[in-house]
Amino acid sequence: MLTVTAPAPVLAATPTAPSPSELRDLRGYDTGGDPEAALRHVDAVLARAGTAPRVDPVDLLYAQAVKARALSSLDRTEEALTLLRAVDTGLTARKAPLTPERASLLLHIGSELGALGQLDEAQDYTARALNLAEKLGGRQSPEYAEALYGMALLDYMRGAQGAAIPKIAEALAIARAHALATGENLDGPAEYGISLSALQLNVSDGDSAILTAREALAWAEAHLPENHRVRVQAVQQLGAILAETDQYAQAIPILRAALEKRRAILPANDPKLALSLHALAFALDNAGMRAEAGPLYDKAVAIFEGNPDRIQANSLATMIGQQARMAQWEGDQTRGLALREKALAVARRYSASPEDLAVLTAEYNLASALVSAGRVDEARPLLDHARKGFLAGTGPTNKRRFTAASLAARIAVREGRNAEALATLTDALAPLRTRLLDRATARRDVVTMAAESRAAFMQLARIAIDTDAPDRAFDALQMANLGDLQGAFSSLAALRDDYGPEAREAIRSYLTLAADGRQLRKRLDRALIAGDRAIIADLEAKVAESDARAREADARLAALVPGYRSLTAVEPARLADARARLKRGQALLLVGADEGGLVTQLVSHDGVVSGDAEVSGRHLMQLQQRLRASIENGLLDEGRAGFDRQAAIELFRLIFPDPVRKALRSVRELEILAPGSLATLPFAALVTRTPEGADTDPQALRNTHWLVRDLATSVMIRADPLPRRAETGKGTTTFAGIGAPLLGPPTMLATRSASALKVGDVSVESLARLGSLPDAERELRTMASHFAGDSQLLIGPQATEAAVKQAPLDQARVIAFATHGLVGGGLRGLVEPALVMTPPKLATPLDDGLLTASEIARLRLDADWVILSACDTSAGDSENAPTYSGLARAFISAGSRALLLSHWPVRDDVAGRLTLRTLEGAHGKVSRAEALRRAQVEVLKAHDVPGGAHPATWAAFVLVGD
């Protein structure tokens, strides 16, 4: 397609009459690429036609229709509809021939009517267009595809998404075939693909939506100019869908590109630009990069406020609410409160009713801010009205219901009614808790719902602690961390081809049932809002039936997909059981985090101690960033850089509040269960007493009271040990070493600096360009030399995925991997964590260069230890980074009894010393955690280890499991 600019005659002082062919050629004019320029050009042609003595009236009418298309592209709907109706009336009066153009005209009228909500009249026009298109060109014509697409959009507007999706899919296939055959209507396949992906996302089929959006973008990039409106929209759509499906790392660069493209082609105050700003801000916000997100939210709001005639109450109120949340995150409660007041004023001004969900939500948010400011009396009437509306118009697991109940509970606590608060919030969260743990709930839905409910469960934990109900607090903290535990295995659709035809059909069936269940619940919510009791009862019965079928499908999956059950099942432990398994001197620390701060519960054989710490999300993130920056600087200069001990002691005091610190005095071994990026902290390197000396002085670092001096720590991926395979007792090989894959030139922090990985490319070509690990082979051979008996070594060209799957690893008691680790969920085609192997030249189902968590779970192991070193197997780059729980679950499911993982790349001399000392110590009378602690302290004290006093050298490893 051509990018159109206004021709010179438009500017002529004396219009020249257009030729008949020029007026007729206007019918196929592209108005979508640059509608402003197209409108100027069409107006110029029409102006000259008005001075011409002889003009074909039918050509003139169709030229007016082209103008209407341009007006429509500029969102001037009323003007476009008025003009289109006049054209249709004129053509009818002149008994103009029925042509494909006439079908398109009828369809356009239907589209504009639909945009105005006049659906019955829109249906009539669209049906006329569909019948005429079929009569004139058949069911494979582009006009038929366009009309079918129009019918699908009307289905969507009526809430019948299930009927809309196959219509758009058929239209897309027709449009693609026609465009390839003729080179015409090249924007059609991209537009249809964009709409299809939006509908797929709307029915919660995120995997299909991503695939469709990628295909739409690929088509647009191949067939449309760089700044064509539809091509830019395709970029935006893909980024938005990735963000909506929680794949923020991949969404962010795509949304940045879409924003820059829109900035290049749109006016600075265009609402479409505001939507791009908001989408990028949303992704950055949820990826933990809130400092960058805040100004983008501000710009989006400013644009919308500058277009009051195009404001949607929910959109603007939501954006202002995001501004308020950013202010609260930064600790500016005064600005946050003012923005909540503004959001409510906007919602009330632009909503049709005080009972509109936009108004109710804004009332709840303002009430919450007022409670935080101590203005409970002002908050109460707002909350009462919002809760009443939520109870009448939402289902029992709806986020609005339980968040409003959480606020009511906060007020009750403030007024000393703790028991009432505990009962209120427990009852409100009970249906949600049941659904989160129900196997009928798709795992991706669990991740989303858990994130939405984290703050409410944190509030429940605080109230339970204040009410002296430690068992309920224990359960609530586990539920608050549920999203982190479920994130290991986020997508089944991408695994459809991995386990054979029977499993493929089981996965398809499960995904279909999950999508059907979501739609039924959406319909149920709409029925609740309408108050139609007969429909409500019918839908509740259908939801129950759908859930029962989903549980059956889930059970089939567990039988057909190895590791599926262990990778996805999370049932909170009981406090009594946790205490019973702990010996004297052992303790379990549960940590919960939300925007209000941290809640900590220390569980031991003797009792339970709890505490909390108020800290803004921003400050907590900054402390973690400072700690990680110190580590990375220490890596770059072999420990000569200083270490930020002030950040380390502040984090210690926040995670271990005073009551917990006092209880630690009787603890020698500590298991830690923490959320998000807190789980990836090197807990051993936290500082327990005020440090002395300079942060750059090695002797001062050696004398520092690190947590490792007093406590042996390990991290847990749930509050009780995961079930594992029984020991076979058949191990004959002492050691198996796998790694040093053949990759690209060595690079420090290779997985974080690889440009292809940053945009989500995990193809074999991209993997082959990852930085190699030059010390990995020596590390593995050194480890092997310290073990008696036979050893298996898969190094370099032998370190392939296929070789690992075929190796008799069940004969090894110690298995070490020295390679890169990738975190799943944020990379295209990688929906679960994985280890990088030597990539093949061509990817196959058996070997694509990645040993994923589900593939690891299928291995048969009987290992005392699995060691993952020389890689970022537990690293995350943002506040909300996923943890290493996926890899840990997989190896434990496969038969490993403990894992030793590295937080960051480790020097080969140090890695060998730490791992060997840990293994040797664990073969004695001490626990694995204590063995690791002693090995770390030995390196810390050693003067013969360059940079040994720096935590970057000695604190890299973390123990996961027993």
PDB file of C-alpha atoms in Angstrom, residues 471-719:
ATOM      1  CA  ASP A 471      -2.683 -20.885  62.560  1.00  0.00           C
ATOM      2  CA  ARG A 472      -4.810 -18.561  60.424  1.00  0.00           C
ATOM      3  CA  ALA A 473      -1.876 -16.195  59.950  1.00  0.00           C
ATOM      4  CA  PHE A 474       0.263 -19.146  58.853  1.00  0.00           C
ATOM      5  CA  ASP A 475      -2.312 -20.156  56.257  1.00  0.00           C
ATOM      6  CA  ALA A 476      -2.859 -16.563  55.068  1.00  0.00           C
ATOM      7  CA  LEU A 477       0.857 -15.938  54.512  1.00  0.00           C
ATOM      8  CA  GLN A 478       1.085 -19.072  52.386  1.00  0.00           C
ATOM      9  CA  MET A 479      -1.927 -17.953  50.354  1.00  0.00           C
ATOM     10  CA  ALA A 480      -0.363 -14.504  49.932  1.00  0.00           C
ATOM     11  CA  ASN A 481       2.700 -16.167  48.377  1.00  0.00           C
ATOM     12  CA  LEU A 482       0.697 -18.548  46.212  1.00  0.00           C
ATOM     13  CA  GLY A 483       1.276 -16.676  42.932  1.00  0.00           C
ATOM     14  CA  ASP A 484       5.050 -17.076  43.210  1.00  0.00           C
ATOM     15  CA  LEU A 485       4.711 -20.819  43.698  1.00  0.00           C
ATOM     16  CA  GLN A 486       2.307 -21.250  40.786  1.00  0.00           C
ATOM     17  CA  GLY A 487       4.409 -19.244  38.336  1.00  0.00           C
ATOM     18  CA  ALA A 488       6.651 -22.175  37.508  1.00  0.00           C
ATOM     19  CA  PHE A 489       4.366 -23.769  34.987  1.00  0.00           C
ATOM     20  CA  SER A 490       2.281 -21.027  33.386  1.00  0.00           C
ATOM     21  CA  SER A 491       1.207 -22.360  30.027  1.00  0.00           C
ATOM     22  CA  LEU A 492      -0.094 -25.675  28.774  1.00  0.00           C
ATOM     23  CA  ALA A 493      -0.865 -24.587  25.235  1.00  0.00           C
ATOM     24  CA  ALA A 494       2.816 -24.300  24.348  1.00  0.00           C
ATOM     25  CA  LEU A 495       3.330 -27.901  25.484  1.00  0.00           C
ATOM     26  CA  ARG A 496       0.636 -29.425  23.269  1.00  0.00           C
ATOM     27  CA  ASP A 497       3.098 -31.149  20.926  1.00  0.00           C
ATOM     28  CA  ASP A 498       5.487 -32.520  23.552  1.00  0.00           C
ATOM     29  CA  TYR A 499       3.722 -35.592  24.903  1.00  0.00           C
ATOM     30  CA  GLY A 500       1.967 -37.342  22.052  1.00  0.00           C
ATOM     31  CA  PRO A 501      -1.542 -37.283  20.574  1.00  0.00           C
ATOM     32  CA  GLU A 502      -3.396 -38.450  23.696  1.00  0.00           C
ATOM     33  CA  ALA A 503      -1.820 -35.770  25.856  1.00  0.00           C
ATOM     34  CA  ARG A 504      -2.357 -33.218  23.084  1.00  0.00           C
ATOM     35  CA  GLU A 505      -6.079 -33.955  23.114  1.00  0.00           C
ATOM     36  CA  ALA A 506      -6.171 -33.846  26.937  1.00  0.00           C
ATOM     37  CA  ILE A 507      -4.478 -30.446  26.933  1.00  0.00           C
ATOM     38  CA  ARG A 508      -6.869 -29.178  24.271  1.00  0.00           C
ATOM     39  CA  SER A 509      -9.838 -30.435  26.265  1.00  0.00           C
ATOM     40  CA  TYR A 510      -8.593 -28.869  29.495  1.00  0.00           C
ATOM     41  CA  LEU A 511      -7.926 -25.488  27.869  1.00  0.00           C
ATOM     42  CA  THR A 512     -11.361 -25.529  26.239  1.00  0.00           C
ATOM     43  CA  LEU A 513     -13.037 -26.328  29.540  1.00  0.00           C
ATOM     44  CA  ALA A 514     -11.041 -23.593  31.267  1.00  0.00           C
ATOM     45  CA  ALA A 515     -12.107 -21.025  28.637  1.00  0.00           C
ATOM     46  CA  ASP A 516     -15.735 -22.176  28.871  1.00  0.00           C
ATOM     47  CA  GLY A 517     -15.624 -21.875  32.643  1.00  0.00           C
ATOM     48  CA  ARG A 518     -14.308 -18.318  32.443  1.00  0.00           C
ATOM     49  CA  GLN A 519     -17.077 -17.330  30.073  1.00  0.00           C
ATOM     50  CA  LEU A 520     -19.723 -18.895  32.291  1.00  0.00           C
ATOM     51  CA  ARG A 521     -18.407 -16.925  35.257  1.00  0.00           C
ATOM     52  CA  LYS A 522     -18.449 -13.704  33.240  1.00  0.00           C
ATOM     53  CA  ARG A 523     -22.044 -14.375  32.245  1.00  0.00           C
ATOM     54  CA  LEU A 524     -22.852 -15.127  35.870  1.00  0.00           C
ATOM     55  CA  ASP A 525     -21.359 -11.779  36.918  1.00  0.00           C
ATOM     56  CA  ARG A 526     -23.515  -9.990  34.334  1.00  0.00           C
ATOM     57  CA  ALA A 527     -26.597 -11.850  35.560  1.00  0.00           C
ATOM     58  CA  LEU A 528     -25.789 -10.842  39.134  1.00  0.00           C
ATOM     59  CA  ILE A 529     -25.585  -7.207  38.074  1.00  0.00           C
ATOM     60  CA  ALA A 530     -28.957  -7.540  36.312  1.00  0.00           C
ATOM     61  CA  GLY A 531     -30.460  -9.379  39.279  1.00  0.00           C
ATOM     62  CA  ASP A 532     -32.055 -12.082  37.107  1.00  0.00           C
ATOM     63  CA  ARG A 533     -32.538 -14.901  39.632  1.00  0.00           C
ATOM     64  CA  ALA A 534     -33.643 -17.527  37.106  1.00  0.00           C
ATOM     65  CA  ILE A 535     -30.585 -16.985  34.926  1.00  0.00           C
ATOM     66  CA  ILE A 536     -28.327 -16.872  37.987  1.00  0.00           C
ATOM     67  CA  ALA A 537     -29.499 -20.286  39.188  1.00  0.00           C
ATOM     68  CA  ASP A 538     -29.062 -21.794  35.730  1.00  0.00           C
ATOM     69  CA  LEU A 539     -25.567 -20.376  35.325  1.00  0.00           C
ATOM     70  CA  GLU A 540     -24.492 -21.493  38.799  1.00  0.00           C
ATOM     71  CA  ALA A 541     -25.479 -25.045  37.873  1.00  0.00           C
ATOM     72  CA  LYS A 542     -23.530 -24.796  34.616  1.00  0.00           C
ATOM     73  CA  VAL A 543     -20.460 -23.452  36.431  1.00  0.00           C
ATOM     74  CA  ALA A 544     -20.557 -26.386  38.841  1.00  0.00           C
ATOM     75  CA  GLU A 545     -20.855 -28.850  35.966  1.00  0.00           C
ATOM     76  CA  SER A 546     -17.999 -27.154  34.086  1.00  0.00           C
ATOM     77  CA  ASP A 547     -15.758 -27.286  37.171  1.00  0.00           C
ATOM     78  CA  ALA A 548     -16.435 -30.995  37.646  1.00  0.00           C
ATOM     79  CA  ARG A 549     -15.438 -31.708  34.053  1.00  0.00           C
ATOM     80  CA  ALA A 550     -12.319 -29.548  34.435  1.00  0.00           C
ATOM     81  CA  ARG A 551     -11.227 -31.572  37.484  1.00  0.00           C
ATOM     82  CA  GLU A 552     -11.596 -34.770  35.459  1.00  0.00           C
ATOM     83  CA  ALA A 553      -9.525 -33.238  32.630  1.00  0.00           C
ATOM     84  CA  ASP A 554      -6.888 -32.126  35.145  1.00  0.00           C
ATOM     85  CA  ALA A 555      -6.628 -35.683  36.473  1.00  0.00           C
ATOM     86  CA  ARG A 556      -6.120 -36.977  32.908  1.00  0.00           C
ATOM     87  CA  LEU A 557      -3.358 -34.413  32.407  1.00  0.00           C
ATOM     88  CA  ALA A 558      -1.623 -35.519  35.584  1.00  0.00           C
ATOM     89  CA  ALA A 559      -1.549 -39.073  34.252  1.00  0.00           C
ATOM     90  CA  LEU A 560      -0.304 -38.084  30.784  1.00  0.00           C
ATOM     91  CA  VAL A 561       2.095 -35.153  31.400  1.00  0.00           C
ATOM     92  CA  PRO A 562       4.954 -36.132  33.732  1.00  0.00           C
ATOM     93  CA  GLY A 563       5.654 -33.567  36.411  1.00  0.00           C
ATOM     94  CA  TYR A 564       2.447 -31.636  35.795  1.00  0.00           C
ATOM     95  CA  ARG A 565       0.930 -32.388  39.190  1.00  0.00           C
ATOM     96  CA  SER A 566       4.058 -31.737  41.234  1.00  0.00           C
ATOM     97  CA  LEU A 567       4.867 -28.576  39.298  1.00  0.00           C
ATOM     98  CA  THR A 568       1.426 -27.055  39.808  1.00  0.00           C
ATOM     99  CA  ALA A 569      -0.001 -28.365  43.085  1.00  0.00           C
ATOM    100  CA  VAL A 570       0.215 -26.122  46.132  1.00  0.00           C
ATOM    101  CA  GLU A 571      -1.785 -26.994  49.224  1.00  0.00           C
ATOM    102  CA  PRO A 572      -0.970 -24.829  52.255  1.00  0.00           C
ATOM    103  CA  ALA A 573       0.622 -26.672  55.134  1.00  0.00           C
ATOM    104  CA  ARG A 574      -1.019 -26.827  58.560  1.00  0.00           C
ATOM    105  CA  LEU A 575       0.801 -25.016  61.339  1.00  0.00           C
ATOM    106  CA  ALA A 576       0.625 -28.055  63.623  1.00  0.00           C
ATOM    107  CA  ASP A 577       2.247 -30.252  60.972  1.00  0.00           C
ATOM    108  CA  ALA A 578       4.995 -27.701  60.324  1.00  0.00           C
ATOM    109  CA  ARG A 579       5.846 -27.455  64.018  1.00  0.00           C
ATOM    110  CA  ALA A 580       5.798 -31.234  64.427  1.00  0.00           C
ATOM    111  CA  ARG A 581       8.439 -31.822  61.750  1.00  0.00           C
ATOM    112  CA  LEU A 582      10.827 -29.165  63.124  1.00  0.00           C
ATOM    113  CA  LYS A 583      13.462 -30.295  65.637  1.00  0.00           C
ATOM    114  CA  ARG A 584      14.812 -28.156  68.428  1.00  0.00           C
ATOM    115  CA  GLY A 585      17.090 -25.484  67.033  1.00  0.00           C
ATOM    116  CA  GLN A 586      15.251 -25.501  63.713  1.00  0.00           C
ATOM    117  CA  ALA A 587      12.724 -22.886  62.573  1.00  0.00           C
ATOM    118  CA  LEU A 588      10.672 -21.873  59.555  1.00  0.00           C
ATOM    119  CA  LEU A 589      10.381 -18.199  58.594  1.00  0.00           C
ATOM    120  CA  LEU A 590       7.397 -17.092  56.486  1.00  0.00           C
ATOM    121  CA  VAL A 591       7.628 -13.622  54.937  1.00  0.00           C
ATOM    122  CA  GLY A 592       4.793 -11.741  53.264  1.00  0.00           C
ATOM    123  CA  ALA A 593       5.067  -8.417  51.431  1.00  0.00           C
ATOM    124  CA  ASP A 594       2.617  -5.829  50.166  1.00  0.00           C
ATOM    125  CA  GLU A 595       2.522  -2.069  49.724  1.00  0.00           C
ATOM    126  CA  GLY A 596       2.097  -1.627  53.473  1.00  0.00           C
ATOM    127  CA  GLY A 597       5.321  -3.433  54.339  1.00  0.00           C
ATOM    128  CA  LEU A 598       6.394  -6.876  55.533  1.00  0.00           C
ATOM    129  CA  VAL A 599       4.802  -9.460  57.817  1.00  0.00           C
ATOM    130  CA  THR A 600       7.029 -12.169  59.279  1.00  0.00           C
ATOM    131  CA  GLN A 601       6.158 -15.333  61.192  1.00  0.00           C
ATOM    132  CA  LEU A 602       8.794 -17.512  62.844  1.00  0.00           C
ATOM    133  CA  VAL A 603       7.637 -21.077  63.480  1.00  0.00           C
ATOM    134  CA  SER A 604       9.628 -23.467  65.648  1.00  0.00           C
ATOM    135  CA  HIS A 605       9.032 -26.682  67.543  1.00  0.00           C
ATOM    136  CA  ASP A 606       8.466 -24.636  70.693  1.00  0.00           C
ATOM    137  CA  GLY A 607       6.135 -21.927  69.426  1.00  0.00           C
ATOM    138  CA  VAL A 608       5.257 -19.134  66.981  1.00  0.00           C
ATOM    139  CA  VAL A 609       6.498 -15.532  66.999  1.00  0.00           C
ATOM    140  CA  SER A 610       5.296 -12.848  64.585  1.00  0.00           C
ATOM    141  CA  GLY A 611       6.201  -9.295  63.686  1.00  0.00           C
ATOM    142  CA  ASP A 612       5.753  -6.687  60.992  1.00  0.00           C
ATOM    143  CA  ALA A 613       7.646  -3.775  59.518  1.00  0.00           C
ATOM    144  CA  GLU A 614       6.244  -0.734  57.770  1.00  0.00           C
ATOM    145  CA  VAL A 615       8.205   0.100  54.625  1.00  0.00           C
ATOM    146  CA  SER A 616       7.200   1.575  51.281  1.00  0.00           C
ATOM    147  CA  GLY A 617       7.473  -0.676  48.281  1.00  0.00           C
ATOM    148  CA  ARG A 618       9.877   1.747  46.663  1.00  0.00           C
ATOM    149  CA  HIS A 619      12.276   1.807  49.588  1.00  0.00           C
ATOM    150  CA  LEU A 620      12.241  -1.976  49.904  1.00  0.00           C
ATOM    151  CA  MET A 621      13.046  -2.302  46.204  1.00  0.00           C
ATOM    152  CA  GLN A 622      15.840   0.268  46.469  1.00  0.00           C
ATOM    153  CA  LEU A 623      17.465  -1.646  49.315  1.00  0.00           C
ATOM    154  CA  GLN A 624      17.433  -4.841  47.263  1.00  0.00           C
ATOM    155  CA  GLN A 625      18.841  -3.001  44.253  1.00  0.00           C
ATOM    156  CA  ARG A 626      21.653  -1.586  46.358  1.00  0.00           C
ATOM    157  CA  LEU A 627      22.507  -5.045  47.635  1.00  0.00           C
ATOM    158  CA  ARG A 628      22.521  -6.535  44.143  1.00  0.00           C
ATOM    159  CA  ALA A 629      24.573  -3.633  42.779  1.00  0.00           C
ATOM    160  CA  SER A 630      27.200  -4.364  45.433  1.00  0.00           C
ATOM    161  CA  ILE A 631      27.240  -8.010  44.383  1.00  0.00           C
ATOM    162  CA  GLU A 632      27.621  -7.193  40.683  1.00  0.00           C
ATOM    163  CA  ASN A 633      30.413  -4.705  41.388  1.00  0.00           C
ATOM    164  CA  GLY A 634      32.140  -7.381  43.453  1.00  0.00           C
ATOM    165  CA  LEU A 635      31.828  -9.829  40.573  1.00  0.00           C
ATOM    166  CA  LEU A 636      33.336  -7.401  38.095  1.00  0.00           C
ATOM    167  CA  ASP A 637      36.508  -6.724  40.117  1.00  0.00           C
ATOM    168  CA  GLU A 638      36.854 -10.039  42.014  1.00  0.00           C
ATOM    169  CA  GLY A 639      35.658  -8.697  45.352  1.00  0.00           C
ATOM    170  CA  ARG A 640      37.773  -5.526  45.527  1.00  0.00           C
ATOM    171  CA  ALA A 641      34.679  -3.302  45.456  1.00  0.00           C
ATOM    172  CA  GLY A 642      32.924  -2.365  48.630  1.00  0.00           C
ATOM    173  CA  PHE A 643      29.729  -3.969  49.892  1.00  0.00           C
ATOM    174  CA  ASP A 644      26.722  -1.921  50.983  1.00  0.00           C
ATOM    175  CA  ARG A 645      26.479  -3.225  54.540  1.00  0.00           C
ATOM    176  CA  GLN A 646      24.023  -0.490  55.512  1.00  0.00           C
ATOM    177  CA  ALA A 647      21.485  -1.828  53.015  1.00  0.00           C
ATOM    178  CA  ALA A 648      22.203  -5.348  54.278  1.00  0.00           C
ATOM    179  CA  ILE A 649      21.527  -4.492  57.930  1.00  0.00           C
ATOM    180  CA  GLU A 650      18.406  -2.463  57.075  1.00  0.00           C
ATOM    181  CA  LEU A 651      17.010  -5.403  55.109  1.00  0.00           C
ATOM    182  CA  PHE A 652      17.818  -7.713  58.021  1.00  0.00           C
ATOM    183  CA  ARG A 653      15.893  -5.520  60.458  1.00  0.00           C
ATOM    184  CA  LEU A 654      12.899  -5.302  58.125  1.00  0.00           C
ATOM    185  CA  ILE A 655      12.732  -9.041  57.408  1.00  0.00           C
ATOM    186  CA  PHE A 656      13.512  -9.943  61.031  1.00  0.00           C
ATOM    187  CA  PRO A 657      11.558  -7.432  63.173  1.00  0.00           C
ATOM    188  CA  ASP A 658      12.446  -7.173  66.858  1.00  0.00           C
ATOM    189  CA  PRO A 659      10.217  -9.978  68.262  1.00  0.00           C
ATOM    190  CA  VAL A 660      11.523 -12.349  65.594  1.00  0.00           C
ATOM    191  CA  ARG A 661      15.158 -11.335  66.159  1.00  0.00           C
ATOM    192  CA  LYS A 662      14.834 -12.159  69.861  1.00  0.00           C
ATOM    193  CA  ALA A 663      13.349 -15.575  69.073  1.00  0.00           C
ATOM    194  CA  LEU A 664      16.246 -16.340  66.698  1.00  0.00           C
ATOM    195  CA  ARG A 665      18.638 -16.676  69.591  1.00  0.00           C
ATOM    196  CA  SER A 666      17.575 -20.293  70.106  1.00  0.00           C
ATOM    197  CA  VAL A 667      17.620 -21.110  66.375  1.00  0.00           C
ATOM    198  CA  ARG A 668      20.567 -22.637  64.540  1.00  0.00           C
ATOM    199  CA  GLU A 669      18.958 -23.698  61.252  1.00  0.00           C
ATOM    200  CA  LEU A 670      16.397 -21.551  59.463  1.00  0.00           C
ATOM    201  CA  GLU A 671      14.167 -22.400  56.505  1.00  0.00           C
ATOM    202  CA  ILE A 672      12.861 -19.300  54.687  1.00  0.00           C
ATOM    203  CA  LEU A 673       9.734 -18.973  52.546  1.00  0.00           C
ATOM    204  CA  ALA A 674       9.580 -15.483  50.981  1.00  0.00           C
ATOM    205  CA  PRO A 675       7.805 -13.933  47.975  1.00  0.00           C
ATOM    206  CA  GLY A 676       9.072 -12.589  44.662  1.00  0.00           C
ATOM    207  CA  SER A 677      12.495 -10.993  44.579  1.00  0.00           C
ATOM    208  CA  LEU A 678      12.879 -11.307  48.356  1.00  0.00           C
ATOM    209  CA  ALA A 679      13.298 -15.043  47.808  1.00  0.00           C
ATOM    210  CA  THR A 680      16.389 -14.360  45.695  1.00  0.00           C
ATOM    211  CA  LEU A 681      18.176 -12.362  48.379  1.00  0.00           C
ATOM    212  CA  PRO A 682      21.437 -13.869  49.653  1.00  0.00           C
ATOM    213  CA  PHE A 683      20.135 -14.192  53.206  1.00  0.00           C
ATOM    214  CA  ALA A 684      23.520 -15.376  54.457  1.00  0.00           C
ATOM    215  CA  ALA A 685      24.927 -11.941  53.509  1.00  0.00           C
ATOM    216  CA  LEU A 686      22.497  -9.924  55.601  1.00  0.00           C
ATOM    217  CA  VAL A 687      24.201  -8.011  58.415  1.00  0.00           C
ATOM    218  CA  THR A 688      22.933  -8.585  61.973  1.00  0.00           C
ATOM    219  CA  ARG A 689      24.879  -5.904  63.906  1.00  0.00           C
ATOM    220  CA  THR A 690      25.971  -2.355  63.142  1.00  0.00           C
ATOM    221  CA  PRO A 691      29.036  -2.728  60.905  1.00  0.00           C
ATOM    222  CA  GLU A 692      32.378  -1.156  61.712  1.00  0.00           C
ATOM    223  CA  GLY A 693      35.154  -0.013  59.414  1.00  0.00           C
ATOM    224  CA  ALA A 694      35.019   0.793  55.713  1.00  0.00           C
ATOM    225  CA  ASP A 695      32.817  -1.158  53.297  1.00  0.00           C
ATOM    226  CA  THR A 696      35.858  -1.542  51.036  1.00  0.00           C
ATOM    227  CA  ASP A 697      38.187  -2.935  53.730  1.00  0.00           C
ATOM    228  CA  PRO A 698      38.525  -6.744  53.407  1.00  0.00           C
ATOM    229  CA  GLN A 699      39.328  -7.113  57.108  1.00  0.00           C
ATOM    230  CA  ALA A 700      36.274  -5.076  58.077  1.00  0.00           C
ATOM    231  CA  LEU A 701      34.183  -7.347  55.851  1.00  0.00           C
ATOM    232  CA  ARG A 702      35.687 -10.429  57.552  1.00  0.00           C
ATOM    233  CA  ASN A 703      34.821  -9.009  60.964  1.00  0.00           C
ATOM    234  CA  THR A 704      31.259  -8.136  59.988  1.00  0.00           C
ATOM    235  CA  HIS A 705      28.471  -9.970  61.806  1.00  0.00           C
ATOM    236  CA  TRP A 706      26.900 -11.643  58.813  1.00  0.00           C
ATOM    237  CA  LEU A 707      23.802 -13.797  59.299  1.00  0.00           C
ATOM    238  CA  VAL A 708      25.886 -16.766  58.120  1.00  0.00           C
ATOM    239  CA  ARG A 709      27.964 -16.577  61.303  1.00  0.00           C
ATOM    240  CA  ASP A 710      24.965 -17.503  63.446  1.00  0.00           C
ATOM    241  CA  LEU A 711      22.451 -19.285  61.225  1.00  0.00           C
ATOM    242  CA  ALA A 712      22.446 -22.000  58.608  1.00  0.00           C
ATOM    243  CA  THR A 713      19.793 -20.971  56.112  1.00  0.00           C
ATOM    244  CA  SER A 714      17.911 -22.690  53.331  1.00  0.00           C
ATOM    245  CA  VAL A 715      15.001 -21.545  51.205  1.00  0.00           C
ATOM    246  CA  MET A 716      11.707 -23.350  50.754  1.00  0.00           C
ATOM    247  CA  ILE A 717       9.260 -23.315  47.870  1.00  0.00           C
ATOM    248  CA  ARG A 718       6.405 -24.262  50.185  1.00  0.00           C
ATOM    249  CA  ALA A 719       5.942 -24.464  53.938  1.00  0.00           C
TER     250      ALA A 719
END
